[in-house]
Coordinates of C-alpha atoms in Angstrom, one line a residue:
Chain A
X283 CA 292.6 -21.6 78.8
X284 CA 290.5 -19.9 81.6
X285 CA 292.0 -16.4 79.8
X286 CA 289.3 -17.6 76.5
X287 CA 286.3 -17.7 79.2
X288 CA 286.5 -14.3 80.4
X289 CA 286.7 -12.4 76.8
X290 CA 283.4 -10.8 75.9
X291 CA 281.8 -11.9 73.3
X292 CA 283.4 -8.8 71.1
X293 CA 285.9 -9.6 72.1
X294 CA 285.8 -13.1 70.8
X295 CA 284.7 -12.8 68.1
X296 CA 287.1 -10.6 66.7
X297 CA 289.9 -13.7 68.1
X298 CA 288.4 -15.8 66.6
X299 CA 288.8 -13.7 63.2
X300 CA 292.7 -13.1 63.9
X301 CA 293.0 -15.8 64.4
X302 CA 294.0 -16.2 68.2
X303 CA 292.7 -18.8 68.8
X304 CA 290.2 -20.9 66.5
X305 CA 286.6 -22.0 67.7
X306 CA 286.7 -25.9 68.9
X307 CA 288.9 -24.0 71.5
X308 CA 286.4 -22.1 72.7
X309 CA 283.6 -24.7 72.1
X310 CA 286.2 -26.9 73.9
X311 CA 286.9 -24.3 77.2
X312 CA 283.2 -23.9 76.9
X313 CA 282.3 -27.5 77.5
X314 CA 285.7 -28.0 80.8
X315 CA 283.3 -24.9 81.5
X316 CA 279.6 -26.7 81.8
X317 CA 281.4 -29.8 82.7
X318 CA 283.6 -27.9 85.9
X319 CA 279.8 -25.6 87.4
X320 CA 277.5 -28.6 85.9
X321 CA 276.8 -29.0 90.3
X322 CA 274.7 -25.3 89.3
X323 CA 272.5 -27.0 87.6
X324 CA 272.2 -24.1 84.8
X325 CA 271.7 -27.3 82.1
X326 CA 269.5 -29.4 81.4
X327 CA 270.3 -31.5 78.4
X328 CA 273.8 -30.4 77.8
X329 CA 274.7 -30.8 73.0
X330 CA 279.1 -32.2 73.6
X331 CA 278.8 -33.1 70.4
X332 CA 276.8 -31.2 67.8
X333 CA 279.3 -28.1 70.0
X334 CA 282.3 -29.5 68.8
X335 CA 281.1 -30.2 65.0
X336 CA 278.9 -26.9 65.0
X337 CA 283.2 -25.9 66.2
X338 CA 284.3 -27.5 63.1
X339 CA 282.5 -26.0 60.3
X340 CA 283.0 -21.9 62.2
X341 CA 286.6 -23.2 61.8
X342 CA 285.9 -24.3 57.8
X343 CA 284.0 -20.8 57.5
X344 CA 286.8 -18.8 59.0
X345 CA 289.5 -20.1 57.4
X346 CA 287.6 -19.4 53.8
X347 CA 286.8 -16.2 54.8
X348 CA 282.4 -16.1 55.2
X349 CA 281.8 -16.0 58.8
X350 CA 278.7 -15.0 60.2
X351 CA 278.3 -11.8 62.5
X352 CA 278.5 -14.8 64.7
X353 CA 281.1 -17.4 64.2
X354 CA 281.8 -19.5 66.5
X355 CA 280.5 -18.5 69.3
X356 CA 279.3 -20.5 71.9
X357 CA 275.4 -20.2 73.3
X358 CA 272.7 -21.3 75.7
X359 CA 269.9 -21.7 74.8
X360 CA 266.6 -21.0 77.1
X361 CA 264.8 -24.8 76.9
X362 CA 261.9 -22.9 76.0
X363 CA 263.1 -22.2 72.6
X364 CA 262.4 -25.8 69.8
X365 CA 266.2 -27.6 68.5
X366 CA 265.7 -29.9 66.4
X367 CA 266.3 -33.5 67.4
X368 CA 267.7 -31.3 70.7
X369 CA 265.7 -32.8 73.9
X370 CA 262.6 -29.6 74.1
X371 CA 261.3 -29.6 77.8
X372 CA 260.4 -26.1 79.0
X373 CA 261.1 -27.4 82.4
X374 CA 257.8 -29.3 82.4
X375 CA 256.6 -33.1 82.6
X376 CA 254.2 -32.7 80.4
X377 CA 257.1 -32.6 77.3
X378 CA 258.6 -35.4 78.6
X379 CA 261.2 -36.7 75.6
X380 CA 260.0 -34.1 73.4
X381 CA 262.3 -33.9 70.8
X382 CA 261.0 -30.7 67.9
X383 CA 260.7 -31.9 64.1
X384 CA 261.8 -28.1 63.8
X385 CA 263.8 -25.2 64.6
X386 CA 262.7 -22.0 65.8
X387 CA 263.2 -18.6 63.7
X388 CA 264.9 -17.1 66.2
X389 CA 267.9 -20.2 66.8
X390 CA 267.7 -21.1 63.2
X391 CA 268.8 -17.1 63.6
X392 CA 271.9 -18.3 65.6
X393 CA 273.4 -20.9 63.4
X394 CA 273.4 -19.2 60.6
X395 CA 275.1 -16.4 62.1
X396 CA 277.8 -19.0 63.2
X397 CA 277.0 -18.9 66.1
X398 CA 278.1 -23.1 68.4
X399 CA 274.6 -25.0 70.7
X400 CA 275.8 -25.7 74.1
X401 CA 272.6 -27.5 75.7
X402 CA 269.9 -26.5 76.7
X403 CA 269.9 -24.4 79.4
X404 CA 266.7 -24.8 83.3
X405 CA 264.5 -22.5 83.4
X406 CA 261.2 -21.9 85.6
X407 CA 257.9 -24.9 84.5
X408 CA 256.4 -22.5 81.2
X409 CA 258.1 -20.0 82.4
X410 CA 256.4 -19.5 84.7
X411 CA 258.7 -18.4 87.8
X412 CA 260.7 -15.9 88.9
X413 CA 263.1 -17.6 90.3
X414 CA 264.3 -20.7 88.4
X415 CA 262.2 -23.1 91.2
X416 CA 260.0 -24.0 90.1
X417 CA 261.3 -26.9 86.9
X418 CA 260.1 -30.0 86.7
X419 CA 263.9 -30.7 86.7
X420 CA 265.5 -28.2 89.5
X421 CA 266.7 -25.3 90.7
X422 CA 269.6 -23.8 89.9
X423 CA 271.9 -22.3 92.7
X424 CA 273.1 -18.6 91.6
X425 CA 276.3 -18.8 90.5
X426 CA 277.1 -15.3 93.1
X427 CA 277.2 -16.0 97.4
X428 CA 275.6 -14.8 99.8
X429 CA 278.7 -13.2 101.4
X430 CA 278.2 -14.0 104.9
X431 CA 277.1 -16.9 104.1
X432 CA 278.3 -18.3 101.1
X433 CA 277.2 -21.6 101.2
X434 CA 273.8 -20.7 101.6
X435 CA 272.0 -21.5 97.2
X436 CA 270.8 -18.9 95.4
X437 CA 268.1 -17.9 93.6
X438 CA 269.5 -16.9 89.9
X439 CA 265.6 -15.4 89.4
X440 CA 263.5 -15.8 86.5
X441 CA 262.3 -17.2 84.9
X442 CA 264.8 -17.7 82.4
X443 CA 267.9 -18.6 85.3
X444 CA 269.5 -21.1 83.9
X445 CA 270.4 -18.5 80.6
X446 CA 271.2 -16.3 83.0
X447 CA 273.5 -18.2 85.3
X448 CA 275.7 -19.6 82.5
X449 CA 276.8 -17.0 81.7
X450 CA 278.1 -15.4 85.0
X451 CA 279.0 -18.8 85.7
X452 CA 280.9 -18.7 82.2
X453 CA 279.8 -21.4 80.9
X454 CA 278.5 -20.0 78.0
X455 CA 279.5 -16.8 76.2
X456 CA 276.1 -15.1 76.2
X457 CA 272.8 -17.5 75.9
X458 CA 269.4 -16.5 75.2
X459 CA 265.8 -16.4 76.7
X460 CA 262.5 -14.7 77.0
X461 CA 260.2 -12.1 79.0
X462 CA 256.9 -12.7 79.4
X463 CA 257.1 -10.2 82.5
X464 CA 260.8 -9.9 83.6
X465 CA 262.5 -13.3 83.0
X466 CA 264.9 -11.9 81.2
X467 CA 265.9 -8.5 83.3
X468 CA 264.9 -9.5 86.4
X469 CA 267.5 -12.6 86.5
X470 CA 270.0 -10.9 84.3
X471 CA 270.0 -8.1 87.4
X472 CA 270.4 -10.9 90.0
X473 CA 273.0 -12.8 88.1
X474 CA 274.9 -9.5 87.1
X475 CA 274.6 -10.4 83.9
X476 CA 272.7 -8.0 81.0
X477 CA 269.3 -8.7 80.3
X478 CA 268.0 -7.0 77.0
X479 CA 263.5 -7.9 76.1
X480 CA 263.3 -6.1 72.7
X481 CA 260.5 -4.9 71.4
X482 CA 257.3 -6.7 71.2
X483 CA 257.8 -7.8 67.4
X484 CA 261.0 -7.8 66.8
X485 CA 262.5 -11.3 67.2
X486 CA 260.1 -14.6 65.9
X487 CA 257.9 -16.5 68.8
X488 CA 258.3 -19.5 66.0
X489 CA 259.3 -21.8 67.4
X490 CA 259.0 -20.1 71.2
X491 CA 256.8 -22.5 73.1
X492 CA 254.6 -20.5 74.7
X493 CA 253.5 -18.7 77.7
X494 CA 251.4 -15.6 76.4
X495 CA 251.7 -15.0 73.3
X496 CA 250.5 -11.3 72.8
X497 CA 254.2 -10.4 76.4
X498 CA 256.0 -13.6 75.3
X499 CA 259.1 -11.2 73.6
X500 CA 262.9 -13.4 72.7
X501 CA 265.9 -11.2 73.8
X502 CA 269.5 -12.7 74.8
X503 CA 271.6 -12.9 78.0
X504 CA 275.1 -11.2 77.6
X505 CA 278.6 -10.1 79.5
X506 CA 278.3 -6.3 77.8
X507 CA 275.8 -4.5 76.8
X508 CA 277.8 -4.5 73.0
X509 CA 276.9 -8.0 73.1
X510 CA 273.4 -8.0 73.6
X511 CA 273.7 -5.1 70.7
X512 CA 275.1 -7.3 68.4
X513 CA 273.1 -11.5 69.5
X514 CA 270.0 -8.7 69.2
X515 CA 270.9 -7.5 65.6
X516 CA 271.5 -11.5 64.1
X517 CA 267.6 -12.6 66.7
X518 CA 265.9 -9.7 65.9
X519 CA 264.1 -9.6 62.1
X520 CA 260.4 -9.8 60.2
X521 CA 259.1 -13.7 60.2
X522 CA 256.3 -14.5 58.0
X523 CA 255.9 -17.6 60.1
X524 CA 255.3 -15.5 63.1
X525 CA 251.9 -12.8 62.7
X526 CA 253.2 -10.9 65.3
X527 CA 256.5 -10.6 64.5
X528 CA 256.5 -6.3 63.1
X529 CA 257.8 -5.8 59.9
X530 CA 260.7 -3.4 60.4
X531 CA 264.7 -2.9 58.5
X532 CA 266.5 -4.1 61.7
X533 CA 268.8 -1.1 62.2
X534 CA 272.7 -1.7 63.1
X535 CA 273.0 -2.6 66.6
X536 CA 275.9 -2.3 67.8
X537 CA 276.7 1.6 66.2
X538 CA 274.0 2.7 68.2
X539 CA 276.7 2.5 71.1
X540 CA 279.1 5.2 70.5
X541 CA 276.5 8.4 70.1
X542 CA 276.4 8.5 73.8
X543 CA 273.6 10.2 76.0
X544 CA 274.6 14.1 75.8
X545 CA 271.2 15.9 75.4
X546 CA 268.8 13.7 76.6
X547 CA 266.4 13.2 78.2
X548 CA 266.4 10.4 80.6
X549 CA 262.5 9.3 82.4
X550 CA 262.4 9.1 85.8
X551 CA 258.9 6.5 86.6
X552 CA 257.6 8.7 90.3
X553 CA 255.3 6.4 91.0
X554 CA 258.5 3.6 91.5
X555 CA 259.8 5.1 93.7
X556 CA 258.3 1.6 96.1
X557 CA 258.1 3.4 100.2
X558 CA 258.8 -0.3 101.3
X559 CA 262.1 0.0 98.2
X560 CA 265.2 -0.9 99.8
X561 CA 267.1 1.7 101.0
X562 CA 269.6 0.2 98.6
X563 CA 268.1 0.3 95.5
X564 CA 266.8 3.1 95.8
X565 CA 270.6 5.4 96.4
X566 CA 271.8 2.6 93.4
X567 CA 268.9 4.2 91.2
X568 CA 269.6 7.6 92.7
X569 CA 274.0 6.6 91.3
X570 CA 272.5 6.1 87.8
X571 CA 270.2 9.7 87.3
X572 CA 273.3 11.0 88.6
X573 CA 276.1 8.7 86.2
X574 CA 274.0 9.1 83.5
X575 CA 273.7 13.9 83.9
X576 CA 277.3 13.9 84.2
X577 CA 277.5 11.4 81.2
X578 CA 275.2 15.1 79.6
X579 CA 271.4 13.8 79.7
X580 CA 269.1 15.6 81.1
X581 CA 266.8 14.4 84.3
X582 CA 263.2 14.4 83.7
X583 CA 260.4 13.5 86.2
X584 CA 257.2 12.0 85.4
X585 CA 254.4 10.0 85.4
X586 CA 253.3 6.6 84.7
X587 CA 250.1 7.0 87.2
X588 CA 248.1 2.9 86.9
X589 CA 251.3 1.4 87.8
X590 CA 249.8 0.7 90.5
X591 CA 247.7 -2.2 88.5
X592 CA 250.0 -3.5 86.1
X593 CA 251.4 -6.8 88.5
X594 CA 247.4 -7.0 88.5
X595 CA 246.8 -6.8 85.3
X596 CA 249.1 -9.2 84.6
X597 CA 248.1 -11.8 87.1
X598 CA 244.9 -12.0 84.6
X599 CA 245.9 -11.3 81.7
X600 CA 249.0 -13.6 81.3
X601 CA 246.9 -17.1 83.1
X602 CA 244.4 -16.2 80.9
X603 CA 247.1 -16.7 77.3
X604 CA 248.7 -19.8 79.4
X605 CA 245.0 -20.8 79.9
X606 CA 244.4 -21.4 76.7
X607 CA 247.7 -21.9 75.2
X608 CA 249.0 -24.4 77.5
X609 CA 245.6 -26.8 76.3
X610 CA 247.1 -28.0 73.8
X611 CA 249.5 -30.5 76.6
X612 CA 246.7 -33.8 76.9
X613 CA 249.1 -36.5 76.1
X614 CA 247.4 -37.3 73.0
X615 CA 250.4 -36.0 70.2
X616 CA 253.2 -35.5 72.0
X617 CA 254.8 -35.6 75.3
X618 CA 253.4 -37.5 78.8
X619 CA 250.4 -39.4 78.7
X620 CA 249.2 -40.9 81.2
X621 CA 246.0 -43.6 80.4
X622 CA 242.2 -42.5 82.2
X623 CA 239.5 -45.5 81.1
X624 CA 238.5 -42.2 79.2
X625 CA 239.2 -40.4 76.5
X626 CA 238.4 -36.9 79.0
X627 CA 240.6 -38.8 81.7
X628 CA 243.1 -39.3 80.0
X629 CA 243.5 -35.6 79.2
X630 CA 242.8 -34.8 83.2
X631 CA 245.1 -37.2 83.7
X632 CA 247.7 -36.0 81.3
X633 CA 248.1 -32.5 83.0
X634 CA 247.3 -33.0 86.9
X635 CA 251.0 -35.6 86.5
X636 CA 252.1 -33.5 83.6
X637 CA 252.4 -30.4 84.9
X638 CA 254.2 -28.7 88.4
X639 CA 251.5 -26.5 90.9
X640 CA 252.1 -23.3 89.9
X641 CA 251.6 -24.3 86.6
X642 CA 248.8 -25.6 87.8
X643 CA 248.0 -22.6 89.9
X644 CA 248.1 -20.5 86.8
X645 CA 246.3 -22.8 84.7
X646 CA 243.3 -21.9 87.0
X647 CA 243.8 -19.4 87.6
X648 CA 243.5 -18.6 83.7
X649 CA 240.6 -20.5 83.5
X650 CA 238.8 -18.3 86.0
X651 CA 239.5 -15.8 85.2
X652 CA 237.5 -16.7 81.4
X653 CA 234.9 -19.0 82.4
X654 CA 231.6 -17.7 82.0
X655 CA 230.5 -15.0 84.1
X656 CA 234.3 -13.3 85.1
X657 CA 235.1 -12.4 81.4
X658 CA 234.0 -9.1 81.4
X659 CA 234.8 -8.2 85.4
X660 CA 237.9 -9.9 85.1
X661 CA 239.9 -10.4 81.8
X662 CA 238.3 -7.9 80.1
X663 CA 238.9 -5.2 83.0
X664 CA 242.1 -6.4 82.2
X665 CA 242.7 -5.5 79.4
X666 CA 241.9 -2.2 80.2
X667 CA 243.7 -1.1 82.4
X668 CA 246.2 -2.8 80.4
X669 CA 245.5 0.3 77.8
X670 CA 245.5 2.5 80.5
X671 CA 249.1 1.5 80.9
X672 CA 250.7 2.1 78.0
X673 CA 248.6 5.3 77.5
X674 CA 251.0 6.3 79.9
X675 CA 253.9 5.0 78.5
X676 CA 252.7 6.8 75.3
X677 CA 252.0 10.3 77.2
X678 CA 254.9 10.2 79.2
X679 CA 257.5 10.0 76.2
X680 CA 256.3 13.4 75.4
X681 CA 259.1 14.7 77.5
X682 CA 262.0 11.6 77.7
X683 CA 263.7 9.7 75.4
X684 CA 264.0 6.4 77.8
X685 CA 263.0 6.0 81.7
X686 CA 265.9 4.7 84.6
X687 CA 264.5 2.7 87.1
X688 CA 265.3 -0.7 89.3
X689 CA 265.4 -3.7 87.6
X690 CA 264.4 -5.1 91.3
X691 CA 262.8 -4.8 94.5
X692 CA 266.5 -7.4 95.4
X693 CA 269.3 -9.0 95.3
X694 CA 269.7 -13.1 95.3
X695 CA 267.2 -15.2 98.1
X696 CA 267.5 -18.6 98.7
X697 CA 267.0 -21.3 97.6
X698 CA 264.8 -22.0 100.6
X699 CA 263.6 -18.8 101.5
X700 CA 259.7 -19.9 102.1
X701 CA 257.4 -19.2 98.9
X702 CA 254.0 -20.2 100.5
X703 CA 252.5 -17.0 99.1
X704 CA 252.1 -16.6 95.4
X705 CA 252.0 -13.1 95.7
X706 CA 255.2 -12.3 97.2
X707 CA 257.0 -14.2 94.6
X708 CA 255.7 -12.0 91.5
X709 CA 256.2 -9.0 93.3
X710 CA 259.4 -9.5 91.7
X711 CA 258.7 -8.4 88.5
X712 CA 257.3 -4.7 90.4
X713 CA 259.4 -2.6 87.8
X714 CA 259.3 -5.2 84.9
X715 CA 256.1 -5.9 84.1
X716 CA 255.0 -2.6 82.4
X717 CA 257.2 -3.2 79.5
X718 CA 255.7 -6.3 78.3
X719 CA 252.5 -5.1 79.3
X720 CA 253.4 -2.0 77.2
X721 CA 255.1 -4.0 74.7
X722 CA 258.5 -1.9 74.8
X723 CA 262.5 -2.9 75.4
X724 CA 263.8 -2.8 78.0
X725 CA 267.3 -4.0 79.4
X726 CA 268.9 -4.7 82.8
X727 CA 272.7 -3.3 83.4
X728 CA 274.8 -4.8 86.4
X729 CA 275.1 -1.6 88.6
X730 CA 276.5 -2.5 91.3
X731 CA 277.1 -4.9 95.0
X732 CA 274.1 -5.1 97.4
X733 CA 275.9 -6.1 100.6
X734 CA 276.5 -8.6 100.5
X735 CA 278.1 -8.8 97.9
X736 CA 275.2 -9.2 95.0
X737 CA 274.5 -8.0 91.4
X738 CA 271.9 -4.7 91.2
X739 CA 270.6 -4.4 88.1
X740 CA 269.2 -0.9 87.1
X741 CA 266.7 -1.0 83.9
X742 CA 266.3 1.1 80.7
X743 CA 262.6 1.2 79.3
X744 CA 262.6 2.5 76.0
X745 CA 260.7 4.6 72.8
X746 CA 258.8 1.1 70.5
X747 CA 261.4 -0.5 68.7
X748 CA 263.4 2.1 69.5
X749 CA 266.4 -0.1 71.1
X750 CA 269.2 1.6 70.2
X751 CA 268.5 4.8 72.0
X752 CA 268.2 1.8 74.2
X753 CA 271.3 0.8 73.9
X754 CA 273.5 3.3 74.1
X755 CA 272.2 5.0 76.9
X756 CA 272.8 1.1 79.0
X757 CA 276.4 1.5 77.5
X758 CA 276.4 5.3 79.2
X759 CA 275.2 3.0 82.0
X760 CA 277.7 0.4 81.9
X761 CA 280.0 3.3 81.5
X762 CA 280.0 5.4 84.2
X763 CA 279.4 2.2 86.9
X764 CA 282.7 0.4 86.4
X765 CA 281.5 -3.5 87.0
X766 CA 283.5 -6.3 87.1
X767 CA 283.4 -7.7 90.0
X768 CA 282.7 -12.1 89.1
X769 CA 281.0 -14.1 90.6
X770 CA 282.8 -16.4 93.2
X771 CA 281.3 -20.2 91.6
X772 CA 282.0 -19.4 88.2
X773 CA 284.7 -21.9 85.7
Chain B
X215 CA 235.1 -16.4 100.2
X216 CA 234.7 -15.9 96.0
X217 CA 236.3 -18.9 95.5
X218 CA 235.8 -22.2 97.0
X219 CA 236.7 -26.3 97.2
X220 CA 232.9 -26.8 95.2
X221 CA 234.8 -23.1 92.6
X222 CA 238.8 -25.3 92.2
X223 CA 236.9 -28.3 91.0
X224 CA 235.4 -27.0 88.8
X225 CA 237.2 -25.3 87.0
X226 CA 239.9 -28.0 87.5
X227 CA 237.1 -30.1 85.6
X228 CA 236.8 -27.2 82.6
X229 CA 241.1 -26.3 82.5
X230 CA 241.2 -30.4 82.5
X231 CA 242.9 -31.5 85.6
X232 CA 241.7 -33.9 86.9
X233 CA 243.0 -32.6 91.5
X234 CA 242.9 -35.1 94.0
X235 CA 240.9 -33.3 96.8
X236 CA 243.8 -33.6 98.6
X237 CA 245.4 -30.6 96.8
X238 CA 241.5 -28.1 95.9
X239 CA 241.3 -26.4 99.9
X240 CA 245.1 -25.0 99.7
X241 CA 244.4 -24.4 96.0
X242 CA 241.4 -22.3 96.9
X243 CA 242.5 -20.6 99.0
X244 CA 245.5 -19.4 97.6
X245 CA 243.4 -18.8 93.5
X246 CA 241.4 -16.7 96.5
X247 CA 244.6 -14.5 98.1
X248 CA 244.7 -13.7 93.9
X249 CA 241.8 -13.2 93.2
X250 CA 240.8 -11.2 96.2
X251 CA 244.5 -8.5 95.8
X252 CA 244.0 -8.8 91.4
X253 CA 240.7 -7.1 93.1
X254 CA 241.9 -3.8 93.6
X255 CA 241.4 -3.5 88.9
X256 CA 238.0 -2.8 89.8
X257 CA 239.4 0.8 90.8
X258 CA 240.8 1.8 87.5
X259 CA 238.6 4.3 86.2
X260 CA 237.8 2.2 82.9
X261 CA 234.6 3.5 80.8
X262 CA 235.1 4.1 77.5
X263 CA 238.6 2.5 77.2
X264 CA 239.1 0.3 74.5
X265 CA 240.8 -2.9 75.4
X266 CA 243.7 -4.0 74.3
X267 CA 244.9 -7.3 73.3
X268 CA 248.6 -6.8 71.1
X269 CA 251.1 -5.5 73.0
X270 CA 251.8 -3.3 69.7
X271 CA 249.9 -1.7 67.2
X272 CA 250.2 -3.6 64.0
X273 CA 247.6 -4.2 61.0
X274 CA 247.0 -8.2 59.9
X275 CA 248.8 -9.0 57.3
X276 CA 247.2 -10.5 54.0
X277 CA 248.4 -13.0 52.3
X278 CA 247.6 -16.0 50.2
X279 CA 245.7 -18.8 50.8
X280 CA 248.3 -21.4 50.2
X281 CA 249.7 -25.2 51.5
X282 CA 252.7 -23.9 52.4
X283 CA 254.0 -27.1 54.7
X284 CA 253.3 -30.8 55.9
X285 CA 253.4 -33.7 53.1
X286 CA 255.7 -34.9 56.5
X287 CA 254.0 -37.6 58.2
X288 CA 255.5 -39.2 60.0
X289 CA 257.7 -36.0 61.9
X290 CA 253.9 -35.0 63.0
X291 CA 254.0 -38.6 64.7
X292 CA 257.7 -39.2 65.7
X293 CA 256.7 -37.7 69.3
X294 CA 253.4 -39.5 69.6
X295 CA 253.1 -41.3 72.6
X296 CA 250.3 -44.2 71.5
X297 CA 251.0 -44.0 67.6
X298 CA 249.6 -46.0 65.3
X299 CA 250.9 -45.4 61.6
X300 CA 250.6 -42.8 60.7
X301 CA 248.1 -41.2 63.3
X302 CA 247.6 -40.6 67.3
X303 CA 245.5 -43.2 68.5
X304 CA 243.4 -42.3 72.1
X305 CA 241.5 -43.8 74.5
X306 CA 237.8 -45.5 72.9
X307 CA 235.3 -42.7 72.6
X308 CA 231.8 -44.4 70.4
X309 CA 230.7 -47.5 72.0

């Protein structure tokens, strides 16, 4: 059955329709894979009974000729999406035992399209982190190994570390994550998977545990660009329950893939050429440029002058929004409660016990920058800098159609590597965070291996609601990169 | 140092997090480092720039002001740590 695990989503979809195998067979193969890779700690909750029941229904619909676009496709879902009747933790102690009485819009669209839920994947607590080490349920191990030190446990990136790891480890055919500052694209790069963050507003945020509402966006992890296009088609669309979701038609993303890059203008932002950039990353970037040029694209140097201010602006805006969003966790309506003599004490004790260190740090930073006397100096200033960053992109789009950058400043690092400097950890998102601030779509495509045999990704950035051009360029990159390496600790 | 343990204690109170004393020192130094790092934003000329609060320019849609959901109190309290009937319970707030 192992060959079933090696099929792309596209091939599995086509195989199911041709009755080459059944949805139950495919799901059983993945449930066995989950069993085999459990040591990676990539799932917080496994839902085998639900998966089998859903697969049976899929086979019925396949037989009846009423199959949806994702019929019988087994998926992992980041445990930040509310799933009706299934434990939803946000990887936080504070949501202990929380079983939502509703289903998030994006996940319900996937089930309507016929997909099968394998389980809820691990993440950084409340999606705050770049290594999946802040989870209350423990870190996720990256299925990739450093060939010079194969026993060293590496991070899968974060915050959607579990969703990235399950796709790389073959314990899900695809998965969904969320991206607030790079939480899909960075772990995708570190696990050799394709990670797509759509334009802000493309997918509904309703039913997704909120971190920073003006930045959060749902997106897929897949093994190929085409798989990502198929997933996005099922996830996207206007939702009356999310007033920030865009009322814009969802194009046929898969159809855009064959367009190629001939005549497209690819922007290379000069400010991303950091002095500290590792040679391996710089070389990979240059290879990406050469690949796209060889495929017929025109390469244009562009400037995004405010790039260096993106991370500091993000680390004001995101914590500020988080401090507000996380105010709801107070021990009254759901999750953990730590007793106190007064109501205030009960709140404060619950939040002391329920939030981990990184979440507390960010809630405190957010509360500080929003507090009287500091609001203008920090929060308002950061929002103005954000406007400057968005303006940089608007100006650059007159010269190019899509941008090419590295996805991350390095490959996967060790779970036990020293992480006592929060800012050092924040720098993982240096290439991804601008995209969230400007609300743009971005994708990370696996493009090569470093000297330790670890995957590296290249990022493409698109114009708002132009995921088609983004995906057609990603397809060209994928075709040229011929990335065929697989993780050592896969099922 | 812009952020000392006193500031941390004040902000922790605003955020309703009961910080143990021994965490305050560490947090003061961590938060101070972060705040010093974000200070570089003051270099950016933002005169006349409108603060950006939404990622994509969009106009909020009007909708009819009517009830579209509700009527299932048992679902609402199903996850409550200590519900009493269809009510949430909290420590006594009025003596």
